[in-house]
Each structure stands twice: as C-alpha cells, then as structure tokens.
Coordinates of C-alpha atoms in Angstrom, one line a residue:
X12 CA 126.5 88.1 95.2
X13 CA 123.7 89.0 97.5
X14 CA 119.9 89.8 97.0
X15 CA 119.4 93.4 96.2
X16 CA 115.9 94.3 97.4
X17 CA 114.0 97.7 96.4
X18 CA 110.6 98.7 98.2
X19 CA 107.5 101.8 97.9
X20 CA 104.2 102.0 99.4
X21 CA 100.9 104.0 99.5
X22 CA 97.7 104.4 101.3
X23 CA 95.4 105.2 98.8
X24 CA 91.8 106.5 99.5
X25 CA 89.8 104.0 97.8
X26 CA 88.5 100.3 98.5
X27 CA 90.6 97.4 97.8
X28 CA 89.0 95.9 95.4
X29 CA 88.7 98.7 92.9
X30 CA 92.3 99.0 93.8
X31 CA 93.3 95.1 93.2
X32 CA 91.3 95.9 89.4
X33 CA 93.4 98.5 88.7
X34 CA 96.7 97.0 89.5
X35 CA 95.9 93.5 87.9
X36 CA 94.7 95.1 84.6
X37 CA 97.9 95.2 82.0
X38 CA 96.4 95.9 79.7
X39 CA 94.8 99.1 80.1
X40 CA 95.6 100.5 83.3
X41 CA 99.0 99.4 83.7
X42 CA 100.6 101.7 80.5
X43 CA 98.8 105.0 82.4
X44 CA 100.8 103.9 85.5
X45 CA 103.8 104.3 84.2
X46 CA 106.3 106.9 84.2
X47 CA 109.5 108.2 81.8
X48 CA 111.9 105.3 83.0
X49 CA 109.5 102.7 81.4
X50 CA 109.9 102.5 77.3
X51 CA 108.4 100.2 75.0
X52 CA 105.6 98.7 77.1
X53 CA 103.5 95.3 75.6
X54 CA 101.3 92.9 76.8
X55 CA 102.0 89.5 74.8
X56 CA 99.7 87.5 76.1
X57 CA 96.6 87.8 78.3
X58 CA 96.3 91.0 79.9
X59 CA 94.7 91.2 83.6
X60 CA 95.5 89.0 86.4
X61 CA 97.7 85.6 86.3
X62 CA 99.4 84.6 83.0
X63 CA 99.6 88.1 81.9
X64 CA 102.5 87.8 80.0
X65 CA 104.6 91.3 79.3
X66 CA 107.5 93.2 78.3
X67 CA 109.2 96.4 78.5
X68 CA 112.5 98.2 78.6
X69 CA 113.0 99.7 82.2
X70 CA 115.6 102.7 82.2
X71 CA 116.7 103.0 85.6
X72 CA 119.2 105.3 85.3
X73 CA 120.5 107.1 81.8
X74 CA 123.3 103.8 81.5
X75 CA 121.3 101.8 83.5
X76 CA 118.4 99.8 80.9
X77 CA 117.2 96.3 81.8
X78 CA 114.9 94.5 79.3
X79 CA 112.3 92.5 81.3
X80 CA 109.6 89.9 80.0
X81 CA 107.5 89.0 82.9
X82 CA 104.5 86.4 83.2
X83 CA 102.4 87.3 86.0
X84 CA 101.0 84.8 88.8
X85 CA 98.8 85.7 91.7
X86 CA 99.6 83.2 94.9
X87 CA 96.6 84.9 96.5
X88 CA 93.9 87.6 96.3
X89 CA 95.5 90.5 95.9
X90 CA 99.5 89.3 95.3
X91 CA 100.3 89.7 91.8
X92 CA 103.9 88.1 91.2
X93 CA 105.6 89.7 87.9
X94 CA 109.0 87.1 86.9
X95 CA 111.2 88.6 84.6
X96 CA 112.2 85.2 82.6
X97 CA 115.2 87.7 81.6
X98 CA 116.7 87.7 84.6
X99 CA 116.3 87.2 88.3
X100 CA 114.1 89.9 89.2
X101 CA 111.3 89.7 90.8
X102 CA 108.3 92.3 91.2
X103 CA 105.2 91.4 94.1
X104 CA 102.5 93.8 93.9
X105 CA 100.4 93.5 97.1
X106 CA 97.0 95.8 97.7
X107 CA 95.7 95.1 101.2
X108 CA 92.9 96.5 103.0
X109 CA 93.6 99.6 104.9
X110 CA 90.0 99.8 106.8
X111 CA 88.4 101.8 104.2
X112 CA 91.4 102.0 101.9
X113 CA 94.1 100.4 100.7
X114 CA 97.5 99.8 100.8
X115 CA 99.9 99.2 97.9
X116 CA 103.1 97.8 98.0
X117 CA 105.9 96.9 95.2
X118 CA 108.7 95.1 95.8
X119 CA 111.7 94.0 93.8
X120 CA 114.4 92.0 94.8
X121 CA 117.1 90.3 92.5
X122 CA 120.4 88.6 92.9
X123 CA 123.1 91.2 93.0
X124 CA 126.2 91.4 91.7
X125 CA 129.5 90.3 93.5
X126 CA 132.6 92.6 94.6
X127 CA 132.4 96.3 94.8
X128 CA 129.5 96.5 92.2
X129 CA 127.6 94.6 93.7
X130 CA 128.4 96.8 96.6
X131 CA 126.9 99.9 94.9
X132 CA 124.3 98.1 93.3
X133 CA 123.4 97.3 96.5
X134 CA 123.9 100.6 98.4
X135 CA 122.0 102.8 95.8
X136 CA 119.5 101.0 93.6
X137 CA 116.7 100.2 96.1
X138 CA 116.7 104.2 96.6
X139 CA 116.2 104.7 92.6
X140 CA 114.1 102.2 92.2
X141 CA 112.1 103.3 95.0
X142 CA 111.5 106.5 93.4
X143 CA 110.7 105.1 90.2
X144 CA 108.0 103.4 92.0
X145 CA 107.0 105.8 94.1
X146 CA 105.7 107.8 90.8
X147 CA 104.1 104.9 89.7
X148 CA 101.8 104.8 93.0
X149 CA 101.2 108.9 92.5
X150 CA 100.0 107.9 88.9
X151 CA 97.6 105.1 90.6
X152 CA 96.6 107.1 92.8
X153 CA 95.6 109.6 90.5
X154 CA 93.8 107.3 88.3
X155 CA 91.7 105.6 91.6

C-alpha cells in the first residue's frame, strides 16, 4: 500500500484574497464550484474557513463513488486542509499570490491499495481526479 497522490492548478486573474474568500466559503461558493462527479453536497456545521464540517458523495468514475465527511482546518493563511474522517484522504487547498493574481492548488493524496489494484489505483486516478479538479478551478475561475 502506497500513498496515491492527485494534483491541478490555476493562475487565476484576480487578487488573493478575494480568491482565499471564495475558496474558504462552503457554504455558498463551494456548491457553484462543483461539477457532475460531486452529488449530495452539505455543510453540517459551520460553513467558511476552519471547522467547516461537510459531506458529499464524490463519483469519480461511473463504479467508482467514495462518501467523504470532511472537517476543514487552515494551518495558515491561505491552506485550507479538508480530512475526510471516512477515510484517509486528504484534500489541501492552497491560493498563493501570483504578483497580481493568484494561484490555486488542490491536492489529494490517500493511502492506496496493495497488489495490482493498488497498482492501477495508482497509475490512473491522479489523472481522473485531476480532471475532476481541473473543472472545479474553470468554475472558480468563472465565478472570480
């Protein structure tokens, strides 16, 4: 079993801290972020910033559904750690400065499975979830 790790980023054209109000507001941004593969989306408990606490159905691919509750932390301006108390996945939203814009990563890592599925998990789910993400920054950056 190794850690599985799935990565997207943007430059978007507007300051960082709009951007970091955006990204840390569950409650109403957050459901306009995201695309198809999300289902069932719910803030239970706060809703912007650290101790958001969330849950949603991600469908990553059509037999592929993971149920996630995440509480939210932020270990510094701008890092917004999602932990899915579900499993061992882990989303960091980071928006730094980009001169006069900003740039927005997410990443997810997780412990994989062992033996050959792990191996595929591995080999091909970053890419998908990449492009999950990827429409979720084209949905930000539409909304910026």
């Amino acid at each position: 079993m190794g850690k599985v790790t799935a990565t997207a980023e943007r430059t978007i054209d507007a300051p960082v801290d709009k951007v970091r109000e955006l990204v840390a507001d569950y409650a109403e941004t957050r459901p306009k972020l995201l695309t198809e593969h999300y289902r069932d989306y719910e803030v239970t408990a706060g809703g912007h910033g650290a101790g958001t606490e969330a849950s949603w159905k991600l469908q990553a691919t059509s037999k592929r559904v993971r149920d996630v509750a995440a509480t939210v932390s932020e270990p510094s301006p701008g890092t917004l750690v999602e932990t899915d108390a579900n499993s061992s996945m882990v989303t960091t939203w980071t928006v730094a400065s980009a001169g006069e814009r900003s740039l927005v990563r997410i990443e997810t890592s997780w412990d994989g499975a062992g033996g050959i599925g792990g191996f595929f998990e591995k080999t091909f789910a970053p890419g998908g979830l990449k492009k999950i993400y990827d429409g979720v920054l084209v949905k930000l950056e539409e909304i910026v």
